[in-house]
CSV table of C-alpha atoms in Angstrom, one decimal:
chain,number,residue,atom,x,y,z
A,1,MET,CA,0.0,-0.1,0.2
A,2,THR,CA,1.4,3.3,-0.9
A,3,GLU,CA,1.8,6.3,1.3
A,4,ILE,CA,-0.8,8.2,-0.7
A,5,THR,CA,-3.2,5.2,-0.2
A,6,LEU,CA,-2.6,4.9,3.3
A,7,LEU,CA,-3.4,8.5,3.9
A,8,LEU,CA,-6.4,8.4,2.1
A,9,VAL,CA,-7.5,5.5,4.3
A,10,HIS,CA,-6.9,7.4,7.4
A,11,VAL,CA,-8.6,10.6,5.9
A,12,SER,CA,-11.6,8.5,5.1
A,13,ALA,CA,-11.7,6.8,8.4
A,14,LEU,CA,-11.4,10.4,10.2
A,15,ALA,CA,-14.0,11.7,8.0
A,16,ILE,CA,-16.5,8.9,8.8
A,17,THR,CA,-15.8,9.3,12.3
A,18,LEU,CA,-16.4,12.9,12.1
A,19,LEU,CA,-19.8,12.3,10.2
A,20,PHE,CA,-20.9,9.8,12.9
A,21,LEU,CA,-20.0,12.3,15.6
A,22,LEU,CA,-21.9,14.9,13.8
A,23,GLY,CA,-24.9,12.8,13.5
A,24,ALA,CA,-24.9,11.7,17.0
A,25,TRP,CA,-24.8,15.3,18.2
A,26,GLU,CA,-27.6,16.2,15.8
A,27,VAL,CA,-29.6,13.2,17.5
A,28,LEU,CA,-29.0,14.4,21.0
A,29,ARG,CA,-29.6,18.1,20.1
A,30,SER,CA,-33.0,17.0,18.5
A,31,ASP,CA,-33.9,14.9,21.5
A,32,ASN,CA,-33.0,17.9,23.8
A,33,LEU,CA,-35.0,20.1,21.8
A,34,LYS,CA,-38.0,17.8,21.9
A,35,ALA,CA,-37.6,17.3,25.6
A,36,ARG,CA,-37.6,21.0,26.0
A,37,VAL,CA,-40.5,21.7,23.9
A,38,ARG,CA,-42.3,18.7,25.6
A,39,ALA,CA,-41.6,20.4,29.0
A,40,VAL,CA,-42.9,23.6,27.7
A,41,LEU,CA,-46.2,21.9,26.4
A,42,ASP,CA,-46.7,20.1,29.8
A,43,ALA,CA,-46.1,23.3,31.8
A,44,LEU,CA,-48.7,25.2,29.6
A,45,GLY,CA,-51.2,22.5,29.0
A,46,LEU,CA,-54.5,22.4,30.8
A,47,LYS,CA,-55.5,19.4,32.8
A,48,ARG,CA,-59.1,18.0,32.0
A,49,VAL,CA,-61.3,16.9,34.8
A,50,ASP,CA,-62.0,12.9,34.9
A,51,HIS,CA,-65.7,13.6,34.9
A,52,ASN,CA,-65.8,15.5,31.6
A,53,PRO,CA,-68.0,16.3,29.9
A,54,ILE,CA,-69.7,18.3,32.6
A,55,LEU,CA,-72.7,19.1,30.8
A,56,SER,CA,-74.6,17.2,28.1
A,57,ARG,CA,-77.7,17.4,26.1
A,58,THR,CA,-80.9,16.5,27.7
A,59,ASN,CA,-84.4,15.6,26.7
A,60,TYR,CA,-85.8,19.2,26.8
A,61,ALA,CA,-86.6,20.1,23.1
A,62,TRP,CA,-84.6,23.4,23.6
A,63,GLU,CA,-81.2,21.7,24.4
A,64,ALA,CA,-81.9,18.2,22.7
A,65,GLU,CA,-79.2,18.6,20.1
A,66,ALA,CA,-76.0,19.9,21.8
A,67,VAL,CA,-75.0,21.9,24.6
A,68,MET,CA,-71.4,23.9,24.1
A,69,ASN,CA,-69.2,26.9,24.1
A,70,PRO,CA,-70.1,28.1,27.6
A,71,ALA,CA,-69.5,31.7,29.2
A,72,ALA,CA,-68.3,31.9,32.8
A,73,VAL,CA,-68.2,34.3,35.6
A,74,GLU,CA,-67.5,34.1,39.5
A,75,VAL,CA,-70.1,35.8,41.6
A,76,GLY,CA,-71.2,35.0,45.2
A,77,ASP,CA,-68.9,32.0,45.6
A,78,ARG,CA,-70.4,30.2,42.7
A,79,THR,CA,-69.4,29.7,39.2
A,80,HIS,CA,-72.1,30.7,36.7
A,81,LEU,CA,-72.2,29.1,33.2
A,82,PHE,CA,-74.1,30.5,30.4
A,83,TYR,CA,-74.1,28.0,27.6
A,84,ARG,CA,-75.0,27.6,24.1
A,85,ALA,CA,-77.8,25.0,23.5
A,86,ILE,CA,-79.2,23.8,20.2
A,87,GLY,CA,-82.7,22.6,20.3
A,88,ASN,CA,-84.6,20.3,17.9
A,89,ASP,CA,-85.5,23.3,16.0
A,90,GLY,CA,-82.0,24.0,15.0
A,91,VAL,CA,-82.2,27.4,17.1
A,92,SER,CA,-79.5,28.2,19.5
A,93,ARG,CA,-80.5,29.6,22.9
A,94,ILE,CA,-78.6,30.3,26.2
A,95,GLY,CA,-78.9,27.8,29.1
A,96,TYR,CA,-77.8,28.2,32.6
A,97,ALA,CA,-75.9,26.1,35.3
A,98,SER,CA,-73.9,26.9,38.3
A,99,SER,CA,-71.6,25.2,40.9
A,100,GLY,CA,-70.0,25.6,44.1
A,101,ASN,CA,-66.7,24.3,43.2
A,102,GLY,CA,-66.3,25.0,39.5
A,103,THR,CA,-66.4,21.5,38.3
A,104,HIS,CA,-69.8,19.7,39.6
A,105,PHE,CA,-72.6,21.6,38.5
A,106,ASP,CA,-75.5,20.9,41.1
A,107,GLU,CA,-77.7,23.7,39.7
A,108,ARG,CA,-79.0,23.6,36.2
A,109,LEU,CA,-82.2,25.2,35.0
A,110,PRO,CA,-84.8,23.3,32.7
A,111,TYR,CA,-85.5,26.3,30.4
A,112,PRO,CA,-83.3,29.0,28.5
A,113,VAL,CA,-82.5,32.1,30.2
A,114,PHE,CA,-82.0,34.1,27.2
A,115,ALA,CA,-82.9,33.8,23.7
A,116,LEU,CA,-83.5,35.9,20.6
A,117,THR,CA,-86.9,36.5,19.4
A,118,ASN,CA,-88.2,35.4,16.0
A,119,ALA,CA,-85.0,33.3,15.6
A,120,GLN,CA,-85.8,30.6,12.9
A,121,ARG,CA,-83.7,27.8,11.2
A,122,GLN,CA,-82.6,28.9,7.8
A,123,PRO,CA,-83.7,26.6,4.8
A,124,ALA,CA,-81.3,24.3,3.2
A,125,SER,CA,-81.4,26.6,0.0
A,126,ALA,CA,-80.0,29.4,2.0
A,127,ARG,CA,-77.2,27.2,3.3
A,128,SER,CA,-76.4,25.9,0.1
A,129,ARG,CA,-76.1,29.5,-1.6
A,130,MET,CA,-74.0,30.7,1.1
A,131,GLU,CA,-71.6,27.8,1.3
A,132,LYS,CA,-69.3,29.5,-1.5
A,133,GLU,CA,-69.4,32.9,0.2
A,134,HIS,CA,-68.8,31.8,3.8
A,135,PRO,CA,-67.4,28.2,3.9
A,136,GLU,CA,-65.8,28.6,7.3
A,137,LEU,CA,-69.1,29.7,8.9
A,138,VAL,CA,-71.0,26.9,7.4
A,139,ALA,CA,-68.4,24.5,8.5
A,140,SER,CA,-68.1,25.9,12.0
A,141,GLY,CA,-71.6,25.4,13.3
A,142,GLY,CA,-73.1,28.6,11.9
A,143,SER,CA,-75.8,26.7,10.3
A,144,TRP,CA,-78.1,27.1,13.0
A,145,ALA,CA,-80.1,30.2,14.1
A,146,GLY,CA,-80.5,32.4,17.3
A,147,CYS,CA,-77.8,33.2,20.0
A,148,GLU,CA,-74.5,31.5,19.7
A,149,ASP,CA,-71.3,31.4,21.5
A,150,PRO,CA,-71.8,33.5,24.6
A,151,ARG,CA,-69.0,35.3,26.5
A,152,ALA,CA,-69.8,37.0,30.0
A,153,VAL,CA,-68.0,39.4,32.2
A,154,VAL,CA,-68.8,41.4,35.3
A,155,ILE,CA,-68.4,45.0,35.2
A,156,GLU,CA,-69.2,47.2,38.3
A,157,ASP,CA,-72.7,45.7,39.3
A,158,ARG,CA,-73.8,43.8,36.2
A,159,VAL,CA,-73.1,40.8,34.4
A,160,TYR,CA,-72.6,41.6,30.5
A,161,LEU,CA,-73.4,38.7,27.9
A,162,SER,CA,-71.9,39.1,24.7
A,163,PHE,CA,-73.0,36.7,21.8
A,164,ASN,CA,-73.0,36.0,18.1
A,165,ALA,CA,-76.5,36.8,16.6
A,166,PHE,CA,-77.5,34.5,13.6
A,167,SER,CA,-80.1,36.0,11.4
A,168,ASP,CA,-79.1,34.5,8.0
A,169,TRP,CA,-76.2,33.3,6.0
A,170,GLY,CA,-75.1,36.8,5.2
A,171,SER,CA,-75.8,38.5,8.7
A,172,LEU,CA,-73.8,37.2,11.7
A,173,ARG,CA,-73.8,40.2,14.3
A,174,ILE,CA,-72.1,40.8,17.7
A,175,GLY,CA,-74.8,41.6,20.3
A,176,VAL,CA,-74.4,42.4,23.9
A,177,THR,CA,-77.1,42.5,26.8
A,178,SER,CA,-76.7,42.8,30.7
A,179,LEU,CA,-78.2,41.6,33.9
A,180,SER,CA,-77.9,43.1,37.4
A,181,LEU,CA,-76.2,41.1,40.0
A,182,PRO,CA,-79.1,41.0,42.2
A,183,ASP,CA,-81.2,39.7,39.4
A,184,LEU,CA,-78.5,37.1,38.9
A,185,ALA,CA,-78.6,36.0,42.5
A,186,ALA,CA,-82.4,35.8,42.4
A,187,LYS,CA,-82.5,34.0,39.0
A,188,ARG,CA,-84.6,36.8,37.6
A,189,TRP,CA,-83.7,37.1,33.8
A,190,ASN,CA,-84.5,40.7,33.3
A,191,TRP,CA,-82.0,40.9,30.7
A,192,LYS,CA,-81.7,44.5,28.8
A,193,ARG,CA,-82.6,44.7,25.5
A,194,PRO,CA,-79.9,43.6,23.3
A,195,VAL,CA,-77.6,45.9,21.7
A,196,PHE,CA,-76.1,45.1,18.4
A,197,LEU,CA,-72.5,46.5,17.7
A,198,SER,CA,-71.7,45.1,14.3
A,199,PRO,CA,-74.0,46.1,11.3
A,200,PRO,CA,-76.5,43.7,9.5
A,201,ASN,CA,-75.7,42.0,6.5
A,202,THR,CA,-72.2,41.4,7.6
A,203,VAL,CA,-70.2,38.5,9.3
A,204,GLN,CA,-68.5,38.9,12.5
A,205,LYS,CA,-67.6,36.5,15.4
A,206,ASN,CA,-65.8,36.1,18.5
A,207,TRP,CA,-65.5,39.7,19.9
A,208,VAL,CA,-65.0,39.6,23.7
A,209,LEU,CA,-65.5,42.5,26.2
A,210,PHE,CA,-62.6,43.1,28.9
A,211,PRO,CA,-63.9,42.7,32.5
A,212,LYS,CA,-63.3,46.3,33.5
A,213,LYS,CA,-63.5,49.7,31.7
A,214,ILE,CA,-60.2,51.2,30.2
A,215,ASN,CA,-59.8,55.0,30.5
A,216,GLY,CA,-63.5,55.1,31.5
A,217,LYS,CA,-64.8,53.3,28.4
A,218,PHE,CA,-66.0,49.9,27.6
A,219,ALA,CA,-63.4,47.9,25.6
A,220,MET,CA,-63.9,45.1,23.2
A,221,PHE,CA,-61.2,43.0,21.8
A,222,GLN,CA,-62.2,42.2,18.1
A,223,GLY,CA,-59.1,39.8,17.0
A,224,LEU,CA,-55.5,40.4,15.6
A,225,GLU,CA,-54.9,42.6,12.4
A,226,PHE,CA,-54.4,40.4,9.5
A,227,GLN,CA,-51.0,41.8,8.5
A,228,ASN,CA,-49.6,42.3,11.8
A,229,ARG,CA,-49.9,39.6,14.6
A,230,ASP,CA,-48.4,41.8,17.3
A,231,LYS,CA,-51.2,44.4,16.8
A,232,ALA,CA,-54.9,43.8,18.5
A,233,GLN,CA,-58.1,45.5,17.2
A,234,ILE,CA,-59.9,47.1,20.3
A,235,ALA,CA,-62.8,49.1,20.1
A,236,TYR,CA,-63.8,51.5,22.9
A,237,LEU,CA,-67.6,52.6,23.5
A,238,ASP,CA,-68.9,55.1,25.9
A,239,THR,CA,-72.1,52.9,26.6
A,240,LEU,CA,-73.6,49.4,26.0
A,241,ASP,CA,-77.1,50.6,26.6
A,242,ARG,CA,-77.6,51.5,23.2
A,243,GLU,CA,-76.1,51.0,19.6
A,244,PRO,CA,-73.1,52.9,18.6
A,245,ASN,CA,-73.7,55.9,16.2
A,246,GLU,CA,-71.5,54.1,13.8
A,247,TYR,CA,-71.3,50.3,13.8
A,248,LEU,CA,-68.2,48.7,14.4
A,249,ASP,CA,-66.3,46.5,11.9
A,250,SER,CA,-63.2,44.2,11.8
A,251,ASP,CA,-61.4,42.4,9.4
A,252,ALA,CA,-59.6,40.3,12.2
A,253,ARG,CA,-61.3,37.0,11.2
A,254,PHE,CA,-61.2,33.8,9.0
A,255,ARG,CA,-58.0,34.8,7.3
A,256,ASN,CA,-55.1,32.7,6.2
A,257,ASN,CA,-51.7,34.1,5.9
A,258,GLU,CA,-49.0,32.1,4.2
A,259,SER,CA,-46.3,34.0,6.0
A,260,TYR,CA,-47.0,32.1,9.4
A,261,SER,CA,-47.7,28.5,7.9
A,262,THR,CA,-44.8,26.9,10.0
A,263,VAL,CA,-46.3,28.0,13.3
A,264,TRP,CA,-49.1,26.4,15.3
A,265,ASP,CA,-51.4,29.2,15.1
A,266,SER,CA,-50.9,29.9,11.3
A,267,ARG,CA,-54.6,30.6,11.1
A,268,ILE,CA,-55.9,32.6,14.3
A,269,ARG,CA,-59.6,32.5,14.1
A,270,GLY,CA,-60.4,34.7,17.0
A,271,ALA,CA,-60.8,35.5,20.8
A,272,ALA,CA,-61.8,32.5,22.9
A,273,THR,CA,-62.4,33.8,26.3
A,274,PRO,CA,-62.6,37.4,27.7
A,275,PRO,CA,-59.3,39.0,29.0
A,276,ILE,CA,-58.1,38.0,32.4
A,277,GLU,CA,-56.1,41.0,34.3
A,278,THR,CA,-52.8,39.7,35.7
A,279,PRO,CA,-49.7,41.9,36.8
A,280,HIS,CA,-48.0,40.9,33.4
A,281,GLY,CA,-50.9,42.0,31.3
A,282,TRP,CA,-54.2,40.7,30.0
A,283,LEU,CA,-54.2,37.1,29.5
A,284,THR,CA,-56.4,36.1,26.6
A,285,LEU,CA,-57.2,32.9,25.1
A,286,TYR,CA,-57.7,32.4,21.5
A,287,HIS,CA,-58.7,29.9,19.1
A,288,ALA,CA,-56.4,28.9,16.0
A,289,ASN,CA,-55.6,26.2,13.5
A,290,ASP,CA,-52.3,24.9,12.5
A,291,ALA,CA,-52.0,24.9,8.4
A,292,ARG,CA,-50.2,21.4,9.0
A,293,GLU,CA,-53.5,20.3,10.8
A,294,PRO,CA,-56.1,22.4,9.5
A,295,GLU,CA,-58.9,20.2,10.6
A,296,ARG,CA,-58.3,20.7,14.4
A,297,TYR,CA,-59.2,23.5,16.6
A,298,LYS,CA,-56.6,24.5,19.2
A,299,ILE,CA,-56.6,27.1,22.0
A,300,GLY,CA,-53.6,29.4,22.6
A,301,ALA,CA,-52.8,32.1,25.0
A,302,MET,CA,-51.7,35.6,24.7
A,303,LEU,CA,-50.9,38.8,26.7
A,304,LEU,CA,-52.1,42.3,25.7
A,305,ASP,CA,-50.6,45.3,27.3
A,306,LEU,CA,-52.6,46.5,30.4
A,307,LEU,CA,-52.6,50.2,29.4
A,308,ASP,CA,-52.8,49.7,25.7
A,309,PRO,CA,-54.3,46.3,24.9
A,310,SER,CA,-53.8,46.9,21.1
A,311,LYS,CA,-50.0,45.8,21.9
A,312,VAL,CA,-49.7,42.1,21.7
A,313,LEU,CA,-46.9,41.4,24.2
A,314,LEU,CA,-46.4,37.6,23.4
A,315,ARG,CA,-48.3,34.4,22.4
A,316,SER,CA,-47.8,31.0,23.7
A,317,PRO,CA,-45.2,28.9,21.8
A,318,ALA,CA,-47.8,26.0,21.6
A,319,PRO,CA,-51.5,25.3,22.1
A,320,ILE,CA,-52.5,25.0,25.7
A,321,LEU,CA,-55.5,22.7,24.7
A,322,GLU,CA,-55.8,20.4,21.7
A,323,PRO,CA,-58.6,18.2,20.8
A,324,ASP,CA,-57.2,14.8,21.8
A,325,ALA,CA,-59.9,13.4,24.1
A,326,HIS,CA,-62.8,11.1,22.7
A,327,TYR,CA,-65.6,13.6,23.6
A,328,GLU,CA,-63.8,16.4,21.7
A,329,ASN,CA,-64.1,14.2,18.5
A,330,ASP,CA,-67.5,12.9,18.9
A,331,GLY,CA,-69.9,15.1,17.2
A,332,LYS,CA,-67.8,17.3,14.9
A,333,PRO,CA,-64.2,15.8,15.3
A,334,GLY,CA,-61.1,18.1,16.4
A,335,ILE,CA,-63.0,20.7,18.2
A,336,VAL,CA,-62.2,22.4,21.6
A,337,TYR,CA,-64.1,25.8,21.8
A,338,ALA,CA,-63.5,28.0,24.8
A,339,CYS,CA,-65.8,30.8,25.7
A,340,GLY,CA,-65.3,31.1,29.5
A,341,ALA,CA,-62.4,31.2,31.9
A,342,THR,CA,-62.4,32.1,35.5
A,343,VAL,CA,-59.5,32.1,38.3
A,344,ARG,CA,-60.5,30.5,41.8
A,345,ASP,CA,-58.1,29.7,44.4
A,346,GLY,CA,-54.9,30.3,42.1
A,347,GLN,CA,-56.3,28.0,39.4
A,348,LEU,CA,-57.1,29.1,35.9
A,349,ARG,CA,-60.0,27.2,34.8
A,350,VAL,CA,-61.3,27.2,31.1
A,351,TYR,CA,-64.6,26.0,30.1
A,352,TYR,CA,-65.2,24.9,26.5
A,353,GLY,CA,-67.1,22.9,24.0
A,354,GLY,CA,-66.0,19.5,23.0
A,355,GLY,CA,-67.0,18.3,19.5
A,356,ASP,CA,-69.7,21.0,19.2
A,357,LYS,CA,-71.6,18.7,21.3
A,358,THR,CA,-70.7,18.9,25.2
A,359,VAL,CA,-69.6,21.3,27.7
A,360,CYS,CA,-66.2,20.5,29.1
A,361,THR,CA,-63.5,22.0,31.7
A,362,ALA,CA,-59.8,21.9,32.2
A,363,SER,CA,-57.4,23.7,34.4
A,364,THR,CA,-53.9,24.7,35.7
A,365,PRO,CA,-52.3,26.6,38.5
A,366,LEU,CA,-52.0,30.3,37.2
A,367,ALA,CA,-48.9,31.2,38.7
A,368,SER,CA,-46.9,28.3,37.0
A,369,PHE,CA,-48.7,28.9,33.8
A,370,MET,CA,-47.7,32.4,33.8
A,371,LYS,CA,-44.2,31.9,34.5
A,372,THR,CA,-43.8,29.3,31.8
A,373,LEU,CA,-45.6,31.5,29.2
A,374,LEU,CA,-43.5,34.6,30.3
A,375,ALA,CA,-40.1,32.6,29.8
A,376,ASN,CA,-41.1,31.2,26.5
A,377,LYS,CA,-42.2,34.0,24.2
A,378,THR,CA,-41.1,32.9,20.7
A,379,PRO,CA,-44.0,31.0,18.9
A,380,ARG,CA,-41.5,29.1,16.7
A,381,LEU,CA,-41.1,25.9,18.9
A,382,ALA,CA,-42.6,22.9,17.7
A,383,LEU,CA,-42.0,19.3,17.5
A,384,ALA,CA,-40.8,17.9,14.5
């Protein structure tokens, strides 16, 4: 063997060794990254209660098809749920249940506590006509009628209930009504006449009220700007007792943006729960789809600036809840849809609809959740 041949053999052996070591390092680094991401997912993830679903449909005609997407408030040491119920007639109304511990609901009324008058199911011809114009709405359960997807906040001495008002396939409006706290305690459903904030003959969804006035005005989070995910659209109103002089509008809905196709929330569909005030900002949950799993709704978290909530401070690097349980895939598969969240005894508890069929809940300690969220500000981590 010549010296040149021997040298080539040694060089080749060295190259093979280096490649092996590099490959081993990449595997270790990948495993470390996956372990780190998994730790983040575990710390941010919500824990479901063992007895989910906590509410299911009943034999009452007004909620015989489904119950889902509940609003939630804490008043008088009880958790009050206002949930969407779908009846045999295809109309959505609002039902009521309450709990002393937030997980077992020992009070549930056999009648709806709020409904829109003259709500009628749309004929099949209307659905067919609108499938091309609003396919997301048709697919998302907006094929019914009435009062959909309530959110609730307590401001001063009243419970404010916002909702999506379905009139027809071209008109899904944001409505708000309210009830005094004494009326809530006495179960007197003396709701104020609904006020509509968005114009007729448009499609709007998922606007949520802040639970306190900001600079003396009611504030409503409408969503994130389409071209700037670090900018929230916030509307301010002097009153919710009458309709605004000019109806509110928003383009923060039902949009895809290919620039974000590699993150879990590549399609942000809108707010989930009303914001929760924390020392670090307004904690706001939201619904999103991953372009790589477009059929699955997921829930994430973001922080908005306390003084100027149009500033998005950060978003969670991963979903905090995904539709993995069997009851989140029975009915319409792949759906977790939150409309209510509370904080009690240091626990963040989220109330959501599973599979567009049932009411469920999951929770996590708020302090550790916030610590993890603040330490992981980059929404780019993802499991390969």
